[in-house]
Amino acid sequence: MNELRLSPSRVNDFQNCPQLYKYRAIDKLAEKPSLDAHRGTLVHTVLHDLFDSPPAKRTLETAIELLPSRWVTQLHESPELQGLITSEKEWLDRAGSLLETYFHLEKPETFEATHREIHLECDLTEKLYLHGYVDRLDVAPTGEVRIIDYKTGKAPKPGWEEKALFQLRVYALLYWKREGVLPKLLQLIYLGDGKLVKNSPTQKDLDATESTLISIAEQIWSATDKDDWKPKPSRLCDWCSFKDICPAHQ
Ligand code: SF4
């Protein structure tokens, strides 16, 4: 049994499609650039940097002012983006409208972001390392902790919120193991449609999350031993970088 590194993204990959997990986590194949993912990176960068300003300056105007310089830096790091974008104005306007939605959902001038892009990690077992990057983790003066994740897409349909919250429960578990403090609130902020998904995790929820992670790790070890990665075709295939080589589409 080899040592396994898991993050919420890789767990999600395996649950959505074991073959996709193999392409990403084991074969480490390159993927086509996704404009949606790059737009998400740009908006995340602006929301991260917004909290460098003093509270009174954390306004929509400041966020919009940050956009062009952060975009130039991103283009410098990923020059291939230039050829994918037909109108830079439209691209920045769309990012700006996602930022506008953010200001309908939170008032960043009223609180401090204690941690941004914090890396949490732990050895869940001797062979299982778990980690993740949290967009924002706020510790209130009372000591209460909330964990925030920004999404540039739309909120899940009714009935699918639990699946979406799994990622934040993993972060809550990591924080609980590190600090011995159970986060009070988990919050997903959907900038695509201006909705929030919130949850207050209990100790029982985090115990269940840990059991799920161990069960998924066992399934991955079993798939590795048998070299058996079942493709699981779904709507996701239309966005999958590996459709051309996937056995399910031959
Ligand atoms: S194309 Fe579909 S079935 Fe194949 S790896 Fe991608 S998500 Fe899985």
mmCIF file of C-alpha atoms and ligand atoms in Angstrom:
data_model
loop_
_atom_site.group_PDB
_atom_site.id
_atom_site.type_symbol
_atom_site.label_atom_id
_atom_site.label_comp_id
_atom_site.label_asym_id
_atom_site.label_seq_id
_atom_site.Cartn_x
_atom_site.Cartn_y
_atom_site.Cartn_z
ATOM 1 C CA MET A 1 0.000 0.000 0.000
ATOM 2 C CA ASN A 2 1.663 3.201 -1.218
ATOM 3 C CA GLU A 3 1.431 6.497 0.589
ATOM 4 C CA LEU A 4 -1.528 8.480 -0.747
ATOM 5 C CA ARG A 5 -1.927 12.285 -0.955
ATOM 6 C CA LEU A 6 -5.533 13.439 -1.052
ATOM 7 C CA SER A 7 -7.147 16.836 -1.380
ATOM 8 C CA PRO A 8 -10.847 17.671 -1.793
ATOM 9 C CA SER A 9 -10.283 18.156 -5.564
ATOM 10 C CA ARG A 10 -8.732 14.734 -6.014
ATOM 11 C CA VAL A 11 -11.467 13.098 -3.905
ATOM 12 C CA ASN A 12 -14.034 14.837 -6.085
ATOM 13 C CA ASP A 13 -12.270 13.570 -9.229
ATOM 14 C CA PHE A 14 -12.306 9.987 -7.993
ATOM 15 C CA GLN A 15 -15.950 10.162 -6.982
ATOM 16 C CA ASN A 16 -16.958 11.725 -10.312
ATOM 17 C CA CYS A 17 -14.878 9.369 -12.447
ATOM 18 C CA PRO A 18 -12.002 7.061 -11.381
ATOM 19 C CA GLN A 19 -10.528 7.298 -14.893
ATOM 20 C CA LEU A 20 -10.384 11.097 -14.592
ATOM 21 C CA TYR A 21 -8.628 10.711 -11.223
ATOM 22 C CA LYS A 22 -6.032 8.454 -12.853
ATOM 23 C CA TYR A 23 -5.348 10.904 -15.685
ATOM 24 C CA ARG A 24 -4.890 13.773 -13.247
ATOM 25 C CA ALA A 25 -3.354 12.264 -10.103
ATOM 26 C CA ILE A 26 -1.353 9.318 -11.423
ATOM 27 C CA ASP A 27 -0.517 10.044 -15.068
ATOM 28 C CA LYS A 28 -0.344 13.795 -14.367
ATOM 29 C CA LEU A 29 -1.411 14.609 -17.933
ATOM 30 C CA ALA A 30 -1.513 18.233 -19.061
ATOM 31 C CA GLU A 31 -4.964 19.758 -19.505
ATOM 32 C CA LYS A 32 -6.400 22.231 -21.994
ATOM 33 C CA PRO A 33 -6.586 25.741 -20.528
ATOM 34 C CA SER A 34 -10.089 26.508 -19.303
ATOM 35 C CA LEU A 35 -11.282 30.101 -19.561
ATOM 36 C CA ASP A 36 -13.725 29.580 -16.686
ATOM 37 C CA ALA A 37 -10.905 28.329 -14.450
ATOM 38 C CA HIS A 38 -8.706 31.297 -15.398
ATOM 39 C CA ARG A 39 -11.553 33.748 -14.755
ATOM 40 C CA GLY A 40 -11.967 32.082 -11.363
ATOM 41 C CA THR A 41 -8.265 32.579 -10.637
ATOM 42 C CA LEU A 42 -8.475 36.279 -11.532
ATOM 43 C CA VAL A 43 -11.515 36.906 -9.314
ATOM 44 C CA HIS A 44 -9.949 34.913 -6.452
ATOM 45 C CA THR A 45 -6.747 36.985 -6.729
ATOM 46 C CA VAL A 46 -8.671 40.268 -6.539
ATOM 47 C CA LEU A 47 -10.727 39.075 -3.542
ATOM 48 C CA HIS A 48 -7.508 37.931 -1.864
ATOM 49 C CA ASP A 49 -5.712 41.238 -2.454
ATOM 50 C CA LEU A 50 -8.741 43.341 -1.516
ATOM 51 C CA PHE A 51 -8.060 42.555 2.159
ATOM 52 C CA ASP A 52 -4.615 44.204 1.907
ATOM 53 C CA SER A 53 -6.514 47.509 1.850
ATOM 54 C CA PRO A 54 -7.696 49.160 5.072
ATOM 55 C CA PRO A 55 -11.370 48.349 5.882
ATOM 56 C CA ALA A 56 -12.826 51.597 4.509
ATOM 57 C CA LYS A 57 -11.135 50.997 1.153
ATOM 58 C CA ARG A 58 -12.516 47.468 0.678
ATOM 59 C CA THR A 59 -15.076 48.630 -1.842
ATOM 60 C CA LEU A 60 -16.282 47.521 -5.265
ATOM 61 C CA GLU A 61 -14.373 50.469 -6.772
ATOM 62 C CA THR A 62 -11.100 49.207 -5.225
ATOM 63 C CA ALA A 63 -11.800 45.673 -6.457
ATOM 64 C CA ILE A 64 -12.480 46.921 -10.012
ATOM 65 C CA GLU A 65 -9.286 49.017 -9.886
ATOM 66 C CA LEU A 66 -7.287 45.918 -8.949
ATOM 67 C CA LEU A 67 -8.571 43.912 -11.927
ATOM 68 C CA PRO A 68 -6.332 45.222 -14.789
ATOM 69 C CA SER A 69 -3.015 44.872 -12.900
ATOM 70 C CA ARG A 70 -3.897 41.385 -11.617
ATOM 71 C CA TRP A 71 -4.939 40.442 -15.138
ATOM 72 C CA VAL A 72 -1.576 41.614 -16.551
ATOM 73 C CA THR A 73 0.252 39.467 -13.970
ATOM 74 C CA GLN A 74 -1.922 36.456 -14.843
ATOM 75 C CA LEU A 75 -1.276 36.935 -18.562
ATOM 76 C CA HIS A 76 2.437 37.096 -17.838
ATOM 77 C CA GLU A 77 2.219 33.750 -16.031
ATOM 78 C CA SER A 78 -0.110 32.122 -18.618
ATOM 79 C CA PRO A 79 0.643 33.824 -21.971
ATOM 80 C CA GLU A 80 -1.417 31.202 -23.851
ATOM 81 C CA LEU A 81 -4.528 32.977 -22.497
ATOM 82 C CA GLN A 82 -3.976 35.908 -24.848
ATOM 83 C CA GLY A 83 -4.904 33.792 -27.867
ATOM 84 C CA LEU A 84 -8.090 32.477 -26.206
ATOM 85 C CA ILE A 85 -9.664 35.808 -25.346
ATOM 86 C CA THR A 86 -11.409 37.612 -28.172
ATOM 87 C CA SER A 87 -12.368 40.750 -26.251
ATOM 88 C CA GLU A 88 -10.337 41.815 -23.246
ATOM 89 C CA LYS A 89 -12.989 44.369 -22.303
ATOM 90 C CA GLU A 90 -15.722 41.709 -22.208
ATOM 91 C CA TRP A 91 -13.436 39.425 -20.210
ATOM 92 C CA LEU A 92 -12.728 42.107 -17.590
ATOM 93 C CA ASP A 93 -16.383 43.232 -17.535
ATOM 94 C CA ARG A 94 -17.492 39.666 -16.776
ATOM 95 C CA ALA A 95 -14.942 39.401 -13.954
ATOM 96 C CA GLY A 96 -16.119 42.821 -12.721
ATOM 97 C CA SER A 97 -19.734 41.665 -12.633
ATOM 98 C CA LEU A 98 -18.749 38.637 -10.509
ATOM 99 C CA LEU A 99 -17.009 41.033 -8.116
ATOM 100 C CA GLU A 100 -20.111 43.218 -8.020
ATOM 101 C CA THR A 101 -22.135 40.175 -6.958
ATOM 102 C CA TYR A 102 -19.619 39.546 -4.169
ATOM 103 C CA PHE A 103 -20.394 42.958 -2.649
ATOM 104 C CA HIS A 104 -24.098 42.038 -2.465
ATOM 105 C CA LEU A 105 -23.192 39.011 -0.342
ATOM 106 C CA GLU A 106 -20.504 40.233 2.062
ATOM 107 C CA LYS A 107 -19.365 43.543 3.559
ATOM 108 C CA PRO A 108 -15.570 43.164 3.633
ATOM 109 C CA GLU A 109 -15.144 46.517 5.389
ATOM 110 C CA THR A 110 -16.794 45.042 8.518
ATOM 111 C CA PHE A 111 -14.386 42.183 9.320
ATOM 112 C CA GLU A 112 -10.775 41.050 9.030
ATOM 113 C CA ALA A 113 -9.764 38.060 6.916
ATOM 114 C CA THR A 114 -7.516 36.237 9.375
ATOM 115 C CA HIS A 115 -6.069 33.829 6.800
ATOM 116 C CA ARG A 116 -6.192 33.889 3.035
ATOM 117 C CA GLU A 117 -5.134 30.912 0.873
ATOM 118 C CA ILE A 118 -4.112 29.069 4.026
ATOM 119 C CA HIS A 119 -2.615 25.609 3.489
ATOM 120 C CA LEU A 120 -3.960 23.020 5.924
ATOM 121 C CA GLU A 121 -2.524 19.521 6.127
ATOM 122 C CA CYS A 122 -2.403 16.431 8.316
ATOM 123 C CA ASP A 123 -1.531 12.746 8.247
ATOM 124 C CA LEU A 124 -4.937 11.164 8.573
ATOM 125 C CA THR A 125 -3.285 7.745 8.915
ATOM 126 C CA GLU A 126 0.300 6.556 8.497
ATOM 127 C CA LYS A 127 -0.281 6.147 4.766
ATOM 128 C CA LEU A 128 -2.810 8.873 4.103
ATOM 129 C CA TYR A 129 -1.787 12.555 3.845
ATOM 130 C CA LEU A 130 -4.628 15.037 3.522
ATOM 131 C CA HIS A 131 -4.303 18.689 2.567
ATOM 132 C CA GLY A 132 -6.097 21.650 1.030
ATOM 133 C CA TYR A 133 -5.926 25.390 0.365
ATOM 134 C CA VAL A 134 -8.692 27.437 1.981
ATOM 135 C CA ASP A 135 -9.730 30.664 0.222
ATOM 136 C CA ARG A 136 -10.401 32.459 3.505
ATOM 137 C CA LEU A 137 -10.572 31.528 7.166
ATOM 138 C CA ASP A 138 -11.851 34.178 9.599
ATOM 139 C CA VAL A 139 -11.354 34.012 13.364
ATOM 140 C CA ALA A 140 -13.782 36.343 15.176
ATOM 141 C CA PRO A 141 -12.693 38.228 18.334
ATOM 142 C CA THR A 142 -14.865 35.684 20.238
ATOM 143 C CA GLY A 143 -12.693 32.859 18.819
ATOM 144 C CA GLU A 144 -15.389 31.528 16.492
ATOM 145 C CA VAL A 145 -14.070 30.316 13.145
ATOM 146 C CA ARG A 146 -15.700 30.455 9.736
ATOM 147 C CA ILE A 147 -14.362 28.918 6.555
ATOM 148 C CA ILE A 148 -15.146 30.584 3.229
ATOM 149 C CA ASP A 149 -14.804 29.347 -0.322
ATOM 150 C CA TYR A 150 -15.531 31.528 -3.377
ATOM 151 C CA LYS A 151 -17.068 29.898 -6.447
ATOM 152 C CA THR A 152 -17.438 31.752 -9.729
ATOM 153 C CA GLY A 153 -20.129 29.350 -10.941
ATOM 154 C CA LYS A 154 -23.735 28.922 -9.825
ATOM 155 C CA ALA A 155 -24.993 27.321 -6.617
ATOM 156 C CA PRO A 156 -25.913 23.625 -6.769
ATOM 157 C CA LYS A 157 -29.521 22.662 -7.391
ATOM 158 C CA PRO A 158 -31.623 21.817 -4.297
ATOM 159 C CA GLY A 159 -30.566 18.436 -2.936
ATOM 160 C CA TRP A 160 -26.936 18.781 -4.094
ATOM 161 C CA GLU A 161 -25.708 21.138 -1.352
ATOM 162 C CA GLU A 162 -24.284 18.305 0.779
ATOM 163 C CA LYS A 163 -21.961 17.219 -2.034
ATOM 164 C CA ALA A 164 -20.761 20.818 -2.427
ATOM 165 C CA LEU A 165 -20.175 21.162 1.321
ATOM 166 C CA PHE A 166 -17.907 18.098 1.459
ATOM 167 C CA GLN A 167 -14.894 20.205 0.405
ATOM 168 C CA LEU A 168 -15.449 22.627 3.306
ATOM 169 C CA ARG A 169 -16.007 19.771 5.772
ATOM 170 C CA VAL A 170 -12.573 18.442 4.764
ATOM 171 C CA TYR A 171 -11.066 21.884 5.515
ATOM 172 C CA ALA A 172 -12.979 21.976 8.826
ATOM 173 C CA LEU A 173 -11.597 18.535 9.697
ATOM 174 C CA LEU A 174 -8.040 19.678 8.878
ATOM 175 C CA TYR A 175 -8.433 22.820 10.993
ATOM 176 C CA TRP A 176 -9.997 20.883 13.862
ATOM 177 C CA LYS A 177 -7.106 18.425 13.857
ATOM 178 C CA ARG A 178 -4.548 21.244 13.750
ATOM 179 C CA GLU A 179 -6.047 23.689 16.243
ATOM 180 C CA GLY A 180 -8.495 21.557 18.244
ATOM 181 C CA VAL A 181 -11.240 24.079 17.385
ATOM 182 C CA LEU A 182 -14.434 23.057 15.626
ATOM 183 C CA PRO A 183 -15.287 25.724 12.991
ATOM 184 C CA LYS A 184 -18.632 27.367 13.667
ATOM 185 C CA LEU A 185 -19.627 28.099 10.064
ATOM 186 C CA LEU A 186 -18.829 26.823 6.574
ATOM 187 C CA GLN A 187 -19.861 29.117 3.750
ATOM 188 C CA LEU A 188 -19.766 28.686 -0.026
ATOM 189 C CA ILE A 189 -20.171 31.976 -1.896
ATOM 190 C CA TYR A 190 -21.511 31.487 -5.436
ATOM 191 C CA LEU A 191 -20.731 34.576 -7.490
ATOM 192 C CA GLY A 192 -22.382 33.131 -10.627
ATOM 193 C CA ASP A 193 -25.875 33.591 -9.180
ATOM 194 C CA GLY A 194 -25.335 35.431 -5.896
ATOM 195 C CA LYS A 195 -26.308 32.557 -3.604
ATOM 196 C CA LEU A 196 -24.794 31.267 -0.372
ATOM 197 C CA VAL A 197 -24.654 27.715 0.938
ATOM 198 C CA LYS A 198 -24.004 27.625 4.689
ATOM 199 C CA ASN A 199 -23.577 24.906 7.269
ATOM 200 C CA SER A 200 -22.540 24.612 10.905
ATOM 201 C CA PRO A 201 -20.547 21.385 11.192
ATOM 202 C CA THR A 202 -20.859 19.117 14.217
ATOM 203 C CA GLN A 203 -18.202 16.772 15.575
ATOM 204 C CA LYS A 204 -20.319 13.912 14.189
ATOM 205 C CA ASP A 205 -20.223 15.498 10.693
ATOM 206 C CA LEU A 206 -16.424 15.700 10.796
ATOM 207 C CA ASP A 207 -16.098 12.128 12.093
ATOM 208 C CA ALA A 208 -18.279 11.034 9.163
ATOM 209 C CA THR A 209 -16.113 13.081 6.760
ATOM 210 C CA GLU A 210 -12.998 11.352 8.090
ATOM 211 C CA SER A 211 -14.600 7.904 7.628
ATOM 212 C CA THR A 212 -15.610 8.825 4.058
ATOM 213 C CA LEU A 213 -12.046 9.938 3.254
ATOM 214 C CA ILE A 214 -10.609 6.682 4.589
ATOM 215 C CA SER A 215 -13.132 4.665 2.597
ATOM 216 C CA ILE A 216 -12.277 6.601 -0.616
ATOM 217 C CA ALA A 217 -8.541 6.094 0.048
ATOM 218 C CA GLU A 218 -9.179 2.334 0.326
ATOM 219 C CA GLN A 219 -11.045 2.370 -2.999
ATOM 220 C CA ILE A 220 -8.119 4.226 -4.618
ATOM 221 C CA TRP A 221 -5.585 1.748 -3.218
ATOM 222 C CA SER A 222 -7.723 -1.116 -4.526
ATOM 223 C CA ALA A 223 -7.991 0.501 -8.008
ATOM 224 C CA THR A 224 -4.208 1.070 -7.984
ATOM 225 C CA ASP A 225 -3.479 -2.568 -7.059
ATOM 226 C CA LYS A 226 -5.739 -3.854 -9.845
ATOM 227 C CA ASP A 227 -4.860 -1.017 -12.246
ATOM 228 C CA ASP A 228 -8.597 -0.788 -12.770
ATOM 229 C CA TRP A 229 -9.875 2.775 -13.297
ATOM 230 C CA LYS A 230 -13.489 2.669 -14.373
ATOM 231 C CA PRO A 231 -14.574 5.574 -16.588
ATOM 232 C CA LYS A 232 -17.891 7.039 -15.405
ATOM 233 C CA PRO A 233 -19.404 8.965 -18.342
ATOM 234 C CA SER A 234 -21.584 11.933 -17.394
ATOM 235 C CA ARG A 235 -22.253 15.548 -18.425
ATOM 236 C CA LEU A 236 -18.740 16.296 -17.155
ATOM 237 C CA CYS A 237 -17.285 14.503 -20.204
ATOM 238 C CA ASP A 238 -18.122 17.547 -22.350
ATOM 239 C CA TRP A 239 -15.623 19.602 -20.302
ATOM 240 C CA CYS A 240 -13.084 16.837 -19.793
ATOM 241 C CA SER A 241 -9.632 17.437 -21.313
ATOM 242 C CA PHE A 242 -9.148 13.694 -21.776
ATOM 243 C CA LYS A 243 -12.281 12.827 -23.765
ATOM 244 C CA ASP A 244 -10.206 12.108 -26.898
ATOM 245 C CA ILE A 245 -8.213 9.377 -25.158
ATOM 246 C CA CYS A 246 -10.831 8.109 -22.708
ATOM 247 C CA PRO A 247 -11.871 4.458 -23.321
ATOM 248 C CA ALA A 248 -15.520 5.404 -22.689
ATOM 249 C CA HIS A 249 -15.512 7.526 -25.859
ATOM 250 C CA GLN A 250 -13.634 5.290 -28.278
HETATM 251 S S1 SF4 B 1 -14.255 11.763 -20.638
HETATM 252 FE FE1 SF4 B 1 -15.773 11.360 -19.043
HETATM 253 S S2 SF4 B 1 -15.546 9.182 -18.553
HETATM 254 FE FE2 SF4 B 1 -13.692 9.841 -19.631
HETATM 255 S S3 SF4 B 1 -12.228 10.447 -18.074
HETATM 256 FE FE3 SF4 B 1 -13.288 12.290 -18.669
HETATM 257 S S4 SF4 B 1 -15.003 12.425 -17.225
HETATM 258 FE FE4 SF4 B 1 -14.259 10.328 -17.125
#
